[in-house]
mmCIF file of C-alpha atoms in Angstrom:
data_model
loop_
_atom_site.group_PDB
_atom_site.id
_atom_site.type_symbol
_atom_site.label_atom_id
_atom_site.label_comp_id
_atom_site.label_asym_id
_atom_site.label_seq_id
_atom_site.Cartn_x
_atom_site.Cartn_y
_atom_site.Cartn_z
ATOM 1 C CA MET U 1130 89.019 147.790 68.967
ATOM 2 C CA ALA U 1131 86.269 145.195 68.464
ATOM 3 C CA ALA U 1132 83.138 145.888 69.880
ATOM 4 C CA LYS U 1133 82.151 143.832 73.013
ATOM 5 C CA THR U 1134 78.647 143.507 74.290
ATOM 6 C CA PHE U 1135 77.463 143.154 78.046
ATOM 7 C CA PRO U 1136 73.839 142.973 79.632
ATOM 8 C CA VAL U 1137 72.696 145.361 82.075
ATOM 9 C CA GLU U 1138 70.917 143.777 85.072
ATOM 10 C CA ALA U 1139 68.971 144.908 87.813
ATOM 11 C CA SER U 1140 71.391 143.241 90.270
ATOM 12 C CA HIS U 1141 74.568 144.531 88.411
ATOM 13 C CA ILE U 1142 73.353 147.671 88.889
ATOM 14 C CA LEU U 1143 72.506 147.464 92.856
ATOM 15 C CA MET U 1144 75.654 145.715 93.863
ATOM 16 C CA PHE U 1145 77.455 148.824 91.840
ATOM 17 C CA ALA U 1146 75.362 151.326 93.561
ATOM 18 C CA ARG U 1147 76.162 149.650 97.278
ATOM 19 C CA SER U 1148 79.938 149.527 95.933
ATOM 20 C CA VAL U 1149 79.991 153.204 95.693
ATOM 21 C CA GLY U 1150 77.715 154.301 98.688
ATOM 22 C CA ASP U 1151 74.794 155.682 96.917
ATOM 23 C CA GLU U 1152 71.519 154.604 98.532
ATOM 24 C CA ASN U 1153 69.381 156.081 95.673
ATOM 25 C CA VAL U 1154 66.280 154.280 95.285
ATOM 26 C CA VAL U 1155 66.305 154.449 91.391
ATOM 27 C CA TYR U 1156 69.266 152.222 91.503
ATOM 28 C CA THR U 1157 67.979 149.886 94.048
ATOM 29 C CA ASP U 1158 64.098 149.678 94.126
ATOM 30 C CA ALA U 1159 61.782 148.845 91.132
ATOM 31 C CA GLU U 1160 58.308 149.825 92.998
ATOM 32 C CA ALA U 1161 60.308 153.398 94.142
ATOM 33 C CA ALA U 1162 61.957 153.691 90.598
ATOM 34 C CA LYS U 1163 58.598 153.562 88.994
ATOM 35 C CA ALA U 1164 57.380 156.748 90.745
ATOM 36 C CA THR U 1165 60.431 159.077 89.412
ATOM 37 C CA GLU U 1166 61.092 160.556 86.527
ATOM 38 C CA ALA U 1167 63.233 158.178 85.505
ATOM 39 C CA GLY U 1168 60.051 155.550 85.362
ATOM 40 C CA GLY U 1169 62.091 152.875 86.616
ATOM 41 C CA ILE U 1170 65.579 151.487 87.376
ATOM 42 C CA ILE U 1171 68.430 152.924 85.802
ATOM 43 C CA ALA U 1172 71.902 152.475 86.789
ATOM 44 C CA PRO U 1173 73.871 155.195 88.531
ATOM 45 C CA PRO U 1174 76.439 157.562 86.240
ATOM 46 C CA THR U 1175 79.909 155.800 86.442
ATOM 47 C CA PHE U 1176 78.258 152.320 85.576
ATOM 48 C CA VAL U 1177 79.351 151.939 82.654
ATOM 49 C CA GLN U 1178 83.011 151.299 83.672
ATOM 50 C CA ALA U 1179 81.889 148.284 85.020
ATOM 51 C CA SER U 1180 81.959 146.961 81.501
ATOM 52 C CA ALA U 1181 85.505 146.367 81.442
ATOM 53 C CA GLN U 1182 84.782 142.839 83.533
ATOM 54 C CA PHE U 1183 83.093 141.847 80.634
ATOM 55 C CA ASP U 1184 86.126 142.320 78.536
ATOM 56 C CA PRO U 1185 88.129 139.067 78.804
ATOM 57 C CA ASN U 1186 91.314 141.414 77.665
ATOM 58 C CA TYR U 1187 90.905 144.031 80.086
ATOM 59 C CA GLY U 1188 94.686 144.828 82.092
ATOM 60 C CA LEU U 1189 93.364 144.792 85.578
ATOM 61 C CA ARG U 1190 91.153 141.938 85.096
ATOM 62 C CA PRO U 1191 92.819 139.090 87.207
ATOM 63 C CA LYS U 1192 93.238 136.192 84.843
ATOM 64 C CA ILE U 1193 93.146 132.640 86.796
ATOM 65 C CA GLY U 1194 96.087 130.466 86.795
ATOM 66 C CA GLN U 1195 98.191 133.539 85.174
ATOM 67 C CA PRO U 1196 100.043 136.266 86.840
ATOM 68 C CA TRP U 1197 98.412 139.309 87.594
ATOM 69 C CA PHE U 1198 99.698 143.020 88.028
ATOM 70 C CA GLY U 1199 96.366 144.381 89.774
ATOM 71 C CA SER U 1200 96.457 147.918 90.712
ATOM 72 C CA GLY U 1201 99.618 148.721 92.582
ATOM 73 C CA LYS U 1202 103.067 148.863 91.488
ATOM 74 C CA ASN U 1203 103.670 145.017 91.979
ATOM 75 C CA PRO U 1204 100.690 143.821 94.164
ATOM 76 C CA THR U 1205 101.271 139.661 93.050
ATOM 77 C CA GLY U 1206 105.098 140.114 92.293
ATOM 78 C CA ALA U 1207 103.964 140.143 88.456
ATOM 79 C CA VAL U 1208 105.613 143.225 86.171
ATOM 80 C CA ARG U 1209 103.582 145.316 84.079
ATOM 81 C CA SER U 1210 105.827 145.126 80.812
ATOM 82 C CA GLY U 1211 106.321 148.396 78.743
ATOM 83 C CA GLY U 1212 109.101 149.926 81.422
ATOM 84 C CA GLY U 1213 106.316 151.608 83.541
ATOM 85 C CA GLY U 1214 103.017 150.660 82.337
ATOM 86 C CA GLY U 1215 102.840 153.889 79.912
ATOM 87 C CA GLY U 1216 104.582 152.468 77.191
ATOM 88 C CA GLY U 1217 107.236 154.315 75.277
ATOM 89 C CA GLY U 1218 109.943 156.393 76.529
ATOM 90 C CA GLY U 1219 111.298 155.920 79.872
ATOM 91 C CA GLY U 1220 108.262 157.495 81.754
ATOM 92 C CA GLY U 1221 105.412 155.660 83.339
ATOM 93 C CA GLY U 1222 101.219 156.204 82.285
ATOM 94 C CA LEU U 1223 98.193 157.413 84.157
ATOM 95 C CA HIS U 1224 94.684 157.685 83.653
ATOM 96 C CA ALA U 1225 94.161 161.318 84.092
ATOM 97 C CA GLU U 1226 90.090 161.830 83.415
ATOM 98 C CA GLN U 1227 87.358 160.167 82.960
ATOM 99 C CA HIS U 1228 83.859 161.974 81.449
ATOM 100 C CA TYR U 1229 80.642 160.604 80.775
ATOM 101 C CA GLU U 1230 78.082 161.915 78.800
ATOM 102 C CA TYR U 1231 74.382 160.524 78.939
ATOM 103 C CA HIS U 1232 72.270 160.812 75.988
ATOM 104 C CA GLN U 1233 69.160 158.583 77.542
ATOM 105 C CA PRO U 1234 69.205 157.116 80.847
ATOM 106 C CA LEU U 1235 70.850 153.328 80.838
ATOM 107 C CA ARG U 1236 68.269 150.938 82.193
ATOM 108 C CA ALA U 1237 68.125 147.757 84.053
ATOM 109 C CA GLY U 1238 67.592 145.162 80.827
ATOM 110 C CA ASP U 1239 69.296 147.115 78.195
ATOM 111 C CA VAL U 1240 72.390 145.270 76.304
ATOM 112 C CA LEU U 1241 74.836 147.678 75.578
ATOM 113 C CA THR U 1242 77.642 147.150 72.822
ATOM 114 C CA ALA U 1243 80.691 149.450 73.563
ATOM 115 C CA THR U 1244 82.645 150.171 70.832
ATOM 116 C CA THR U 1245 86.094 152.063 71.207
ATOM 117 C CA THR U 1246 87.805 154.547 69.291
ATOM 118 C CA PRO U 1247 91.034 156.800 69.726
ATOM 119 C CA GLY U 1248 90.254 160.209 70.505
ATOM 120 C CA LYS U 1249 93.097 163.485 70.564
ATOM 121 C CA THR U 1250 95.803 163.622 71.322
ATOM 122 C CA TRP U 1251 98.045 166.353 72.297
ATOM 123 C CA GLU U 1252 101.448 167.169 74.504
ATOM 124 C CA LYS U 1253 102.894 169.823 77.146
ATOM 125 C CA GLU U 1254 106.318 170.321 78.710
ATOM 126 C CA GLY U 1255 106.653 169.005 81.960
ATOM 127 C CA ARG U 1256 108.450 170.729 84.917
ATOM 128 C CA ARG U 1257 109.726 166.843 86.214
ATOM 129 C CA SER U 1258 109.357 164.191 83.780
ATOM 130 C CA GLY U 1259 109.927 165.883 80.536
ATOM 131 C CA LYS U 1260 107.490 165.990 77.778
ATOM 132 C CA LEU U 1261 103.700 164.827 78.495
ATOM 133 C CA VAL U 1262 101.881 163.217 75.929
ATOM 134 C CA PHE U 1263 97.887 163.353 76.864
ATOM 135 C CA SER U 1264 95.960 160.528 74.707
ATOM 136 C CA GLU U 1265 92.020 160.445 74.813
ATOM 137 C CA SER U 1266 90.022 157.244 73.987
ATOM 138 C CA VAL U 1267 86.356 157.622 73.269
ATOM 139 C CA THR U 1268 83.807 154.846 74.383
ATOM 140 C CA GLU U 1269 80.628 154.456 72.962
ATOM 141 C CA TYR U 1270 77.997 152.598 74.117
ATOM 142 C CA ARG U 1271 74.655 151.521 72.441
ATOM 143 C CA ASN U 1272 71.667 149.315 73.514
ATOM 144 C CA GLN U 1273 69.961 146.707 71.950
ATOM 145 C CA LYS U 1274 68.358 149.082 69.347
ATOM 146 C CA GLY U 1275 71.330 150.852 68.343
ATOM 147 C CA GLU U 1276 70.700 153.793 70.114
ATOM 148 C CA LEU U 1277 73.802 155.936 71.300
ATOM 149 C CA VAL U 1278 73.572 155.409 75.424
ATOM 150 C CA VAL U 1279 76.366 157.294 76.744
ATOM 151 C CA THR U 1280 79.919 158.318 75.666
ATOM 152 C CA ALA U 1281 82.924 157.750 77.794
ATOM 153 C CA ARG U 1282 86.236 159.931 77.062
ATOM 154 C CA GLY U 1283 89.021 158.480 78.746
ATOM 155 C CA VAL U 1284 92.458 160.749 78.943
ATOM 156 C CA GLY U 1285 95.985 159.007 79.983
ATOM 157 C CA VAL U 1286 98.764 160.391 79.770
ATOM 158 C CA ARG U 1287 102.542 159.473 79.444
ATOM 159 C CA THR U 1288 105.793 160.998 80.907
ATOM 160 C CA GLU U 1289 108.894 161.046 78.164
ATOM 161 C CA ARG U 1290 111.101 159.861 81.191
ATOM 162 C CA PRO U 1291 110.566 159.007 84.840
ATOM 163 C CA VAL U 1292 109.834 161.450 87.649
ATOM 164 C CA GLU U 1293 112.562 162.950 89.351
ATOM 165 C CA GLN U 1294 112.578 162.305 92.901
ATOM 166 C CA LYS U 1295 113.282 165.404 94.665
ATOM 167 C CA THR U 1296 115.830 165.197 97.843
ATOM 168 C CA GLU U 1297 115.348 167.064 100.778
ATOM 169 C CA ALA U 1298 118.938 168.403 101.886
#
């Protein structure tokens, strides 16, 4: 995947912190944040996920004038291609895990470049959906100095076939 770049602005950090209900002054108040160990405004732990909104090809980002799948089953009537969203097989796909490793604080004023590469892949036998295929995606976020700031690891899982529904007798 090509690298994408996005600015980390204090206003974005403020809005993100408010959206997740975190009132820590290190995210919102420049004067109060100066007196902390961080020494200034920093971003909350999952903030880098907001970088997806800077990617014009992000699948969950609405595109003006185009049908949008959204984050529900069929919220706008648009149907996701690929047989259930997971690609491959007849099953579906899910976001299974997300991990963030911070190498240094993410600060207001940083400009990050994100580069995503495939990680590990493994399989497990499911009870109701056949084979489960897990795949990891690793995104490295580097600041304007080229320093590694955050490593994000996401794990997706897709099923071999749709989960069989249990019926009550």
